[in-house]
Short mmCIF file of C-alpha atoms in Angstrom, two decimals:
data_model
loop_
_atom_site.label_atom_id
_atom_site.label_comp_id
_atom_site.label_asym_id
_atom_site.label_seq_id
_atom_site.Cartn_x
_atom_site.Cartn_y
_atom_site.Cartn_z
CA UNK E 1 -29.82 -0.99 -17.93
CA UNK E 2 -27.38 -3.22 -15.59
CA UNK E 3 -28.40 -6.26 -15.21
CA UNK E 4 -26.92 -8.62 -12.30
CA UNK E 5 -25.96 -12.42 -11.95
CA UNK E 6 -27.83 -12.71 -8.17
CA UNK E 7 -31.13 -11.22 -8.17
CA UNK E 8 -31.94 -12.40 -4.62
CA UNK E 9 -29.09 -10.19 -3.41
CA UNK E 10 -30.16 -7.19 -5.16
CA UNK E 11 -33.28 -7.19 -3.91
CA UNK E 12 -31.77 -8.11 -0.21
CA UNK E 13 -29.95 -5.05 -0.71
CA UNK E 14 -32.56 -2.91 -1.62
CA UNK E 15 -34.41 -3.70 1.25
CA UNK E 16 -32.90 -4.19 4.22
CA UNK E 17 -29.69 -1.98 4.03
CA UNK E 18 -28.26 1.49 4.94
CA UNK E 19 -26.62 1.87 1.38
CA UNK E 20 -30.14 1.33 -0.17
CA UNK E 21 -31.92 3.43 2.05
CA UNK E 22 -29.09 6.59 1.50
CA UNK E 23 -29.48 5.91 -2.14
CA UNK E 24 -33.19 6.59 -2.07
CA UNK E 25 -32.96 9.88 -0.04
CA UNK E 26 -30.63 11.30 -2.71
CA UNK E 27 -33.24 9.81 -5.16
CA UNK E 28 -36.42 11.81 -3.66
CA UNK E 29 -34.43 14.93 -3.27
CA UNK E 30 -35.10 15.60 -6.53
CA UNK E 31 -31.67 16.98 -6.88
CA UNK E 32 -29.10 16.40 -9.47
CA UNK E 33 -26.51 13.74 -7.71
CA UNK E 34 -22.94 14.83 -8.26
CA UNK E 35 -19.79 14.08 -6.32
CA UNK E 36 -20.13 17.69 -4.77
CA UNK E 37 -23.41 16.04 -3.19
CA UNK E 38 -21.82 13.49 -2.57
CA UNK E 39 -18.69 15.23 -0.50
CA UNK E 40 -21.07 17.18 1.96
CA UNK E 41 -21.96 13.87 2.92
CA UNK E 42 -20.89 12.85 6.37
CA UNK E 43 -18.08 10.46 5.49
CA UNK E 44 -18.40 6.74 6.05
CA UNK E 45 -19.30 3.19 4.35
CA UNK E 46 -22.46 4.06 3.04
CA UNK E 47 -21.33 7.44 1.14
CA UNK E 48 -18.57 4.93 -0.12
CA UNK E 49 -20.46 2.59 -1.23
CA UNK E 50 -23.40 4.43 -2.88
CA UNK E 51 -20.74 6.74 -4.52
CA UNK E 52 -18.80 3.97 -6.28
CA UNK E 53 -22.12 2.18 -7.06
CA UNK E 54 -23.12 5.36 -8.77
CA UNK E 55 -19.71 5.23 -10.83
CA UNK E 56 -20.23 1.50 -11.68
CA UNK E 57 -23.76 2.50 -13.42
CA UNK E 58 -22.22 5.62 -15.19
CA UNK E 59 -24.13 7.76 -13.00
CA UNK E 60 -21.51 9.82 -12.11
CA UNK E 61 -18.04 9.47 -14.35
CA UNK E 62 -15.02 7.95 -12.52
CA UNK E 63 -12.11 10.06 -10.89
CA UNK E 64 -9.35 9.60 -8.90
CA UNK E 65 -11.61 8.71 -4.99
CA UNK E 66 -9.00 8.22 -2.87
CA UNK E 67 -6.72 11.47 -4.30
CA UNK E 68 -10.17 13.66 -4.70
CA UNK E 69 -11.94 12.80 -1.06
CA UNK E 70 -8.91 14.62 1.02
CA UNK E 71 -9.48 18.38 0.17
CA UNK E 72 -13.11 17.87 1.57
CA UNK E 73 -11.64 15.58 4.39
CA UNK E 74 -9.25 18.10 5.08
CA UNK E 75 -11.07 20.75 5.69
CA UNK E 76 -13.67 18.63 8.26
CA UNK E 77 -10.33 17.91 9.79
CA UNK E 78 -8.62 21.40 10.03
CA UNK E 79 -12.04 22.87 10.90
CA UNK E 80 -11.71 22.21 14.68
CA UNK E 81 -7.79 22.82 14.63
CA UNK E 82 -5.78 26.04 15.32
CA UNK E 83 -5.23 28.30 12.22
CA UNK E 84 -1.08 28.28 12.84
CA UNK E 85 -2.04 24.03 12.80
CA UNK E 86 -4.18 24.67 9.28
CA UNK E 87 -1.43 26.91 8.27
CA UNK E 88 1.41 24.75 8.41
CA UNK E 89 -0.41 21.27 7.50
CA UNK E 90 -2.50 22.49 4.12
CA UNK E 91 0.13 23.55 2.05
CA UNK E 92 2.22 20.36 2.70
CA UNK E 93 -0.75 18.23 1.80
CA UNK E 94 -2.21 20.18 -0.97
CA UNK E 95 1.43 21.52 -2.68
CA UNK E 96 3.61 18.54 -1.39
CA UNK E 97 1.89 14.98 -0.79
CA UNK E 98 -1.15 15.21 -2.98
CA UNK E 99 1.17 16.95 -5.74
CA UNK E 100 3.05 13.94 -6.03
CA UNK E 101 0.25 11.62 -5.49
CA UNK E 102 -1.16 13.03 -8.85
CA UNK E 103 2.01 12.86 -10.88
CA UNK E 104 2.02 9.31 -10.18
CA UNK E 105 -1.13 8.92 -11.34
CA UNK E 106 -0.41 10.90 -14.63
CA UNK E 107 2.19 8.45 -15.30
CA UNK E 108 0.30 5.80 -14.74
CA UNK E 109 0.97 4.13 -11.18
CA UNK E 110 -1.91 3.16 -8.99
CA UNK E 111 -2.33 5.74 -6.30
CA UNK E 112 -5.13 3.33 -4.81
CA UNK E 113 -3.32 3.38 -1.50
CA UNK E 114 -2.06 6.98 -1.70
CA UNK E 115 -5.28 8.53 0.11
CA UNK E 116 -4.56 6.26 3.04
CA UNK E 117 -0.86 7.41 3.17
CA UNK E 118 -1.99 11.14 2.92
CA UNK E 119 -4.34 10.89 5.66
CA UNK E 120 -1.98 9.28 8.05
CA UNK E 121 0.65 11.42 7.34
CA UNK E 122 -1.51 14.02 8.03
CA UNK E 123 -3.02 12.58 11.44
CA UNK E 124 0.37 12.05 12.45
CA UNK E 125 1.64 15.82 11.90
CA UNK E 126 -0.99 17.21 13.70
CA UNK E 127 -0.27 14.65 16.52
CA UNK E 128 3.40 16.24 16.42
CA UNK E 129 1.93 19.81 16.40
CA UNK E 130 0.39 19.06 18.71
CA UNK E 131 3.20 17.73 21.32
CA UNK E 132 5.24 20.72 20.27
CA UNK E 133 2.41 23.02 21.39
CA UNK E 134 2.35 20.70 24.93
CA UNK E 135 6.37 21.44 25.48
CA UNK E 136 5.58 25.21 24.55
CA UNK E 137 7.51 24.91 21.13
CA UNK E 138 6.96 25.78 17.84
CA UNK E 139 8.98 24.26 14.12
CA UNK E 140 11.21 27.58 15.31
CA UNK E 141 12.19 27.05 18.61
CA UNK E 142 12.66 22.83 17.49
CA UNK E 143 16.32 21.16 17.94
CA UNK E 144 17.56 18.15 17.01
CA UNK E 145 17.47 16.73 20.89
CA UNK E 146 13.12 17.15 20.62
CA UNK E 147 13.06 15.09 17.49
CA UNK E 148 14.70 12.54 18.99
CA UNK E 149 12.97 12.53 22.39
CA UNK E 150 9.25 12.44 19.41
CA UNK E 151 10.45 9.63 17.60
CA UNK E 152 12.54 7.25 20.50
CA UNK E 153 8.77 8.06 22.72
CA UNK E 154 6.25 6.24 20.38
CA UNK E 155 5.72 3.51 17.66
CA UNK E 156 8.03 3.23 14.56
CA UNK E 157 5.54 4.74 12.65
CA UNK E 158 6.50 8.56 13.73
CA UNK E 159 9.74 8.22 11.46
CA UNK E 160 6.84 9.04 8.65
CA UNK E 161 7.40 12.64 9.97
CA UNK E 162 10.71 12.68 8.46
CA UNK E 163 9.14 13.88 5.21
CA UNK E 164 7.57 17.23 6.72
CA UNK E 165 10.66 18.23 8.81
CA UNK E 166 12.85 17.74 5.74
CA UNK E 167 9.92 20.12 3.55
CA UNK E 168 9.72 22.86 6.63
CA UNK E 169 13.40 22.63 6.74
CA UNK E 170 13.98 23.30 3.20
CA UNK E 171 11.38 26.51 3.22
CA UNK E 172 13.17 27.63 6.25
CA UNK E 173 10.53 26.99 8.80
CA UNK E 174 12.51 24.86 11.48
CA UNK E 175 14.85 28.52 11.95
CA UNK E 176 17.73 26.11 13.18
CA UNK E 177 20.19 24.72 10.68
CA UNK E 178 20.73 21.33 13.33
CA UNK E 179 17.60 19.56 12.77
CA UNK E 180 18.02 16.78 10.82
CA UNK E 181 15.20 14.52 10.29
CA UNK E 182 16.89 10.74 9.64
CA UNK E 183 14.75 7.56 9.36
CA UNK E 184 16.26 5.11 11.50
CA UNK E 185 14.40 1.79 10.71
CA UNK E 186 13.70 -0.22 14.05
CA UNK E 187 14.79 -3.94 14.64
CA UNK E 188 11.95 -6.34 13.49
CA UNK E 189 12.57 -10.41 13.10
CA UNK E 190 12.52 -11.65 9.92
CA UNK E 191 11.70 -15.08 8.77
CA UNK E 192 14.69 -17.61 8.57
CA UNK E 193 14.07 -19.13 4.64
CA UNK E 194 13.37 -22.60 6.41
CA UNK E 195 10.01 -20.83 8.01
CA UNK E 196 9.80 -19.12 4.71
CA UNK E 197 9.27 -22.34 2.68
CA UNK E 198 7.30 -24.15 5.54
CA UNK E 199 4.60 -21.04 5.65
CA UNK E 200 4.92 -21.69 1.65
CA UNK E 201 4.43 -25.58 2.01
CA UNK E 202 1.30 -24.62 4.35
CA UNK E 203 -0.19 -21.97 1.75
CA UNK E 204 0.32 -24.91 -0.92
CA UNK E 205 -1.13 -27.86 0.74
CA UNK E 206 -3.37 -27.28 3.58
CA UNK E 207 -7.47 -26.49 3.06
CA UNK E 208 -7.32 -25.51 6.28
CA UNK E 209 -6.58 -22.00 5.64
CA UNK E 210 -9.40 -19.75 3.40
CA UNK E 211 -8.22 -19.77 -0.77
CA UNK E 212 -7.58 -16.14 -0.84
CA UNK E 213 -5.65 -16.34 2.29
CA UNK E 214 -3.83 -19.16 0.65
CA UNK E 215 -3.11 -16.77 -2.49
CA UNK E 216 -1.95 -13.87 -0.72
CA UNK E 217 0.56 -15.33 1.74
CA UNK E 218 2.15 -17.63 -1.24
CA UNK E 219 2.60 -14.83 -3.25
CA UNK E 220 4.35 -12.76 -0.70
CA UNK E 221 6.24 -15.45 0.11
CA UNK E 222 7.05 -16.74 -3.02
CA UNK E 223 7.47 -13.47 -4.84
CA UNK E 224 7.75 -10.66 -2.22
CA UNK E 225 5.20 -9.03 -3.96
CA UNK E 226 3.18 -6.09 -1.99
CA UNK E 227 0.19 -5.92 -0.68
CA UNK E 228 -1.13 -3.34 -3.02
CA UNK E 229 0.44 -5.62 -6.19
CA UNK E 230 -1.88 -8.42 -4.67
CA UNK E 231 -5.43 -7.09 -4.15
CA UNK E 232 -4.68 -5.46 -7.55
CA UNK E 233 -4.83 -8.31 -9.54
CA UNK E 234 -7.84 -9.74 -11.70
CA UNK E 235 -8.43 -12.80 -13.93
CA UNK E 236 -7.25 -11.43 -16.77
CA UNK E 237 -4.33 -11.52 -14.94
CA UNK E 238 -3.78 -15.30 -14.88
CA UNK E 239 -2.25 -16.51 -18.21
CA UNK E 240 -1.82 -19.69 -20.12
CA UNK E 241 1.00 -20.61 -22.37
CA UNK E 242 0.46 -24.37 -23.02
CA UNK E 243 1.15 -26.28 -20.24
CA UNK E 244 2.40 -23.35 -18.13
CA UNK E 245 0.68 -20.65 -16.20
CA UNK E 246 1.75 -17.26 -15.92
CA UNK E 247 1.22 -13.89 -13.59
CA UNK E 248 0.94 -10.58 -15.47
CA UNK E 249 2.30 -7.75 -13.32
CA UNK E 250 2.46 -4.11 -14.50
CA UNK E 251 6.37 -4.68 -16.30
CA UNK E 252 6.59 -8.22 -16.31
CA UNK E 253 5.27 -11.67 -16.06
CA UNK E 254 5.92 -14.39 -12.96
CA UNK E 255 6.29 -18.00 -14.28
CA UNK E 256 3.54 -19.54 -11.45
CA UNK E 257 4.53 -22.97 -9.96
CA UNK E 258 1.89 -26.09 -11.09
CA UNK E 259 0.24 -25.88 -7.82
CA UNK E 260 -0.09 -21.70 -7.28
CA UNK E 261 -1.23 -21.83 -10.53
CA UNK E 262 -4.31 -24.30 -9.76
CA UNK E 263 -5.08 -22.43 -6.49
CA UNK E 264 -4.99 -18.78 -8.45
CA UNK E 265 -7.36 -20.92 -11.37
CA UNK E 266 -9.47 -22.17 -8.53
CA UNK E 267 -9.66 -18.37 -7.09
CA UNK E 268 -10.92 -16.77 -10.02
CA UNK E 269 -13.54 -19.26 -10.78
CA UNK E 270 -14.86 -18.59 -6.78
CA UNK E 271 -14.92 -14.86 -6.74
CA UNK E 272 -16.94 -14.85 -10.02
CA UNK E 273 -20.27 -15.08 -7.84
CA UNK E 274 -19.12 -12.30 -5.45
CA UNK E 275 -20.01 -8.73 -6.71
CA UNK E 276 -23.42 -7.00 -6.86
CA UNK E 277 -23.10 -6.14 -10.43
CA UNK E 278 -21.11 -7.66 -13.57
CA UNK E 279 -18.32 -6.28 -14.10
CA UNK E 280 -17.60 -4.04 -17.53
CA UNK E 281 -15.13 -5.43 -18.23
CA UNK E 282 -13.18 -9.03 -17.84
CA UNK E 283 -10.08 -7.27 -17.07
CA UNK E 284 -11.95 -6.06 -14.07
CA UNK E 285 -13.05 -9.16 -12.39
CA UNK E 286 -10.45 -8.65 -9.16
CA UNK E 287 -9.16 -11.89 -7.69
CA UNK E 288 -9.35 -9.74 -4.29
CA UNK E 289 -12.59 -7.91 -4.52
CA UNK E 290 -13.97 -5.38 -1.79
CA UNK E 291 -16.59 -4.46 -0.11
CA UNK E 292 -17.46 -1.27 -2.26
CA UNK E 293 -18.26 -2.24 -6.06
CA UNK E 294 -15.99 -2.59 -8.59
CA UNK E 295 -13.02 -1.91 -6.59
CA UNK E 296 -10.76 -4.63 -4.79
CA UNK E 297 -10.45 -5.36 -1.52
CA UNK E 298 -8.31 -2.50 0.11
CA UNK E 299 -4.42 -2.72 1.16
CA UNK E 300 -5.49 -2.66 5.09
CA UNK E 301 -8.48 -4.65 4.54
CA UNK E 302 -5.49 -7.26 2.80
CA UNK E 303 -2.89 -6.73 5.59
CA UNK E 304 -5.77 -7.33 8.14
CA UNK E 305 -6.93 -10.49 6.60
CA UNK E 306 -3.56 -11.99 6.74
CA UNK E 307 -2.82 -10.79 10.61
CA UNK E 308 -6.65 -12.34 11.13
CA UNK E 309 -4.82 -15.94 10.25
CA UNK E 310 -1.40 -15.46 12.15
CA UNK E 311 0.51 -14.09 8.47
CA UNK E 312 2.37 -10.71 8.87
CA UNK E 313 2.97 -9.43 5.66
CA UNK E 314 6.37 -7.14 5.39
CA UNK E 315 8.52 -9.87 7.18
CA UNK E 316 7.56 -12.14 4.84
CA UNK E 317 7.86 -10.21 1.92
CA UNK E 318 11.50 -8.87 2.95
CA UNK E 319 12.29 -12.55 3.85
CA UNK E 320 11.17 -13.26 0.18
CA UNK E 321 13.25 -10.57 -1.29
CA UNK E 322 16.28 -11.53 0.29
CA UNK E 323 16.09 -14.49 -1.04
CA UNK E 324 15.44 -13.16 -4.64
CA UNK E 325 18.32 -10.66 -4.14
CA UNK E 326 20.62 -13.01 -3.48
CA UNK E 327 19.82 -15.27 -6.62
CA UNK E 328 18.97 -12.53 -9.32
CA UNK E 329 21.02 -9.69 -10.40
CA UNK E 330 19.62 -6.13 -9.76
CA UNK E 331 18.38 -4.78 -12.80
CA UNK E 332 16.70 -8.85 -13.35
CA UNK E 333 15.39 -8.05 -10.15
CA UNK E 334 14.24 -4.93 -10.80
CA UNK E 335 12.04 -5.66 -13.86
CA UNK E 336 10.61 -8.90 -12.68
CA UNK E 337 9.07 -7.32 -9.49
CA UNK E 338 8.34 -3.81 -11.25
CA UNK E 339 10.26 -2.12 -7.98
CA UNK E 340 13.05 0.66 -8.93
CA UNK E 341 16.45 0.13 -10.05
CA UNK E 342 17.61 1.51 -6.96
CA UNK E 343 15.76 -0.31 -4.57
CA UNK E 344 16.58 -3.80 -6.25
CA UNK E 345 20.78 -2.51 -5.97
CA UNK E 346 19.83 -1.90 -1.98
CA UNK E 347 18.45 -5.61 -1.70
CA UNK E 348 21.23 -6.87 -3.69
CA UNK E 349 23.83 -4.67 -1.34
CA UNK E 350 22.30 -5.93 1.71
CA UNK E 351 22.40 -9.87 0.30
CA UNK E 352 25.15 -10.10 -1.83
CA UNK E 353 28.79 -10.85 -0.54
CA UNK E 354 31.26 -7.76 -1.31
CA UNK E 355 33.99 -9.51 -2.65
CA UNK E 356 36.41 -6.95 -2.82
CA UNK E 357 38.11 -7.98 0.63
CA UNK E 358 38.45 -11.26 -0.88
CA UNK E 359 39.92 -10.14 -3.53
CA UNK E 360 42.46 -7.61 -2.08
CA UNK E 361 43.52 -10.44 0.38
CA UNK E 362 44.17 -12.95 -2.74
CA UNK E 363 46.30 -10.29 -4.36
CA UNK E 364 48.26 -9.92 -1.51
CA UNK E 365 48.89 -13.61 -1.08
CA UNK E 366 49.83 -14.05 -4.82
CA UNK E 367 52.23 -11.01 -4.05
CA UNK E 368 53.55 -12.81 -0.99
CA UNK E 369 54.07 -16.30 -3.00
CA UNK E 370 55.79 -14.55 -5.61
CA UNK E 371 58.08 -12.84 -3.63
CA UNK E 372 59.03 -16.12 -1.46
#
């Protein structure tokens, strides 16, 4: 038996909404509910919802969702596609990108946001496959010039096709040995660190803005901490050492400045009230939480909060970062954000000074001296 801490919702929710009213049709089926039943379900909120309801009351037992719902979504997809399209896309997705999704996993990284990835990825091949078949080409007949003339004719996002040129490539299926797919990154502004601190001032001090906006955008500015880091966090993840508060993050711990630390406090005290159903567990209680039960809110849902109140989150994060890279070695760096050792050498190789220059030009001018 689950019991819940708003029993006026419940029944709300029993009553009067689309969830409820799914939930009771799989009910009078008389059929045993799996996640099979589940998957022949036309995809939407409500399967979500009722599905990870059903996992919250040990109904069904928990997987991986957003890893296990792309072979079915797949399929729906490829159904109405060409077989050379369904040829060329399943393998990558099944062998390739879910593949590695799933090692991840195994080793213990969230692959929350790895569904999302997959499925954009996968939207955006076909979208290529689909231009190639407009010009009368195939991943045969493609040259370097046509990649360029895909990726300098849209948004920045069709550099993510690097990743399947460079796996048809390798299995031979370009047939020309001068395509080379490179990610060229596109010119965005980034914050100067006087904007930086005055957004962080603003996130500090002013009610104006909603508490978990607050939260979000001070920790990306402070920290440069991701979006997927963020919503991840729960009240267990707040700590107290006397008179100092800490962050727990998946390697490390963030010391949390006297006033982030009261708005994070004041945070998980207001989403206590929010979910459905208890939590199991303490550890559980997300500082973000989502729409669908017992999972936090989810990394677009996050992004698009923060665009809602005029806070875009990657130049702000880099602009944090940068800042960061410039004070703290790499390998500091490194384990205090829980990114890889070679990403925190790139920040520090993009911020630090190179002071080799420097210090061929002394030597040459002690040389000089010495000689005169």
């Amino acid at each position: 038996m689950i019991s819940t801490p708003n029993p006026v919702r419940l029944l709300n929710w029993l009553q009067k909404t689309s969830c409820s009213q799914l939930l009771g049709h799989l009910a009078a089926s008389g059929e045993p509910i799996s996640h099979a039943t589940l998957d022949a379900l036309p995809a939407g909120h409500d399967e979500s919802y009722v599905r990870a309801l059903l996992v919250r009351t040990n109904v069904l037992p928990p997987r991986q969702e957003s890893l296990d719902r792309i072979t079915p979504w797949l399929d729906r997809l490829l159904a109405e596609r060409s077989t050379r399209h369904a040829q060329l896309l399943r393998p990558y997705v099944q062998w390739e990108l879910l593949r590695r999704a799933r090692r991840q996993g195994a080793r213990g990284r969230s692959v929350a946001g790895s569904g999302l990835k997959i499925r954009a990825e996968a939207l955006l091949i076909l979208e290529f496959l689909t231009w190639l078949d407009s010009r009368k080409l195939t991943l045969a007949t493609l040259r370097q010039g046509h990649v360029e003339d895909w990726l300098d004719a849209g948004p920045a996002r069709r550099h993510d096709l690097c990743m399947f040129l460079a796996w048809a490539h390798r299995r031979g299926l370009t047939g020309a040995h001068d395509v080379t797919p490179v990610r060229r990154s596109r010119g965005s502004r980034l914050l100067t660190e006087d904007e930086r601190w005055a957004q962080l001032r603003e996130c500090l001090h002013s009610d104006a803005l909603p508490l978990r906006v607050r939260v979000g955008r001070a920790l990306t500015l402070l920290y440069g901490l991701p979006a997927n880091q963020i919503r991840n966090l729960a009240t267990a993840d707040i700590q107290q050492r006397g008179t100092d508060s800490y962050l727990r993050l998946r390697t490390s711990t963030l010391f949390l400045p006297p006033r982030l630390a009261d708005l994070l406090a004041e945070l998980a005290v207001t989403t206590r009230d929010e979910p459905l159903l208890p939590t199991s567990e303490p550890s559980q209680q997300w500082l973000f939480p989502g729409n669908v039960p017992g999972q936090p809110m989810s990394t677009p849902g996050f992004s698009l909060l923060m665009r809602r109140h005029n806070f875009h989150v990657q130049p702000a994060r880099i602009a944090a970062l940068v800042a960061l890279a410039e004070k703290l070695p790499a390998p500091v760096l490194a384990q205090l954000l829980g990114i890889s050792i070679d990403t925190a050498h790139k920040w520090a190789a993009y911020t630090q000074p190179n002071w080799s220059a420097y210090l061929a030009a002394r030597d040459r001018e002690s040389a000089r001296d010495t000689k005169e």
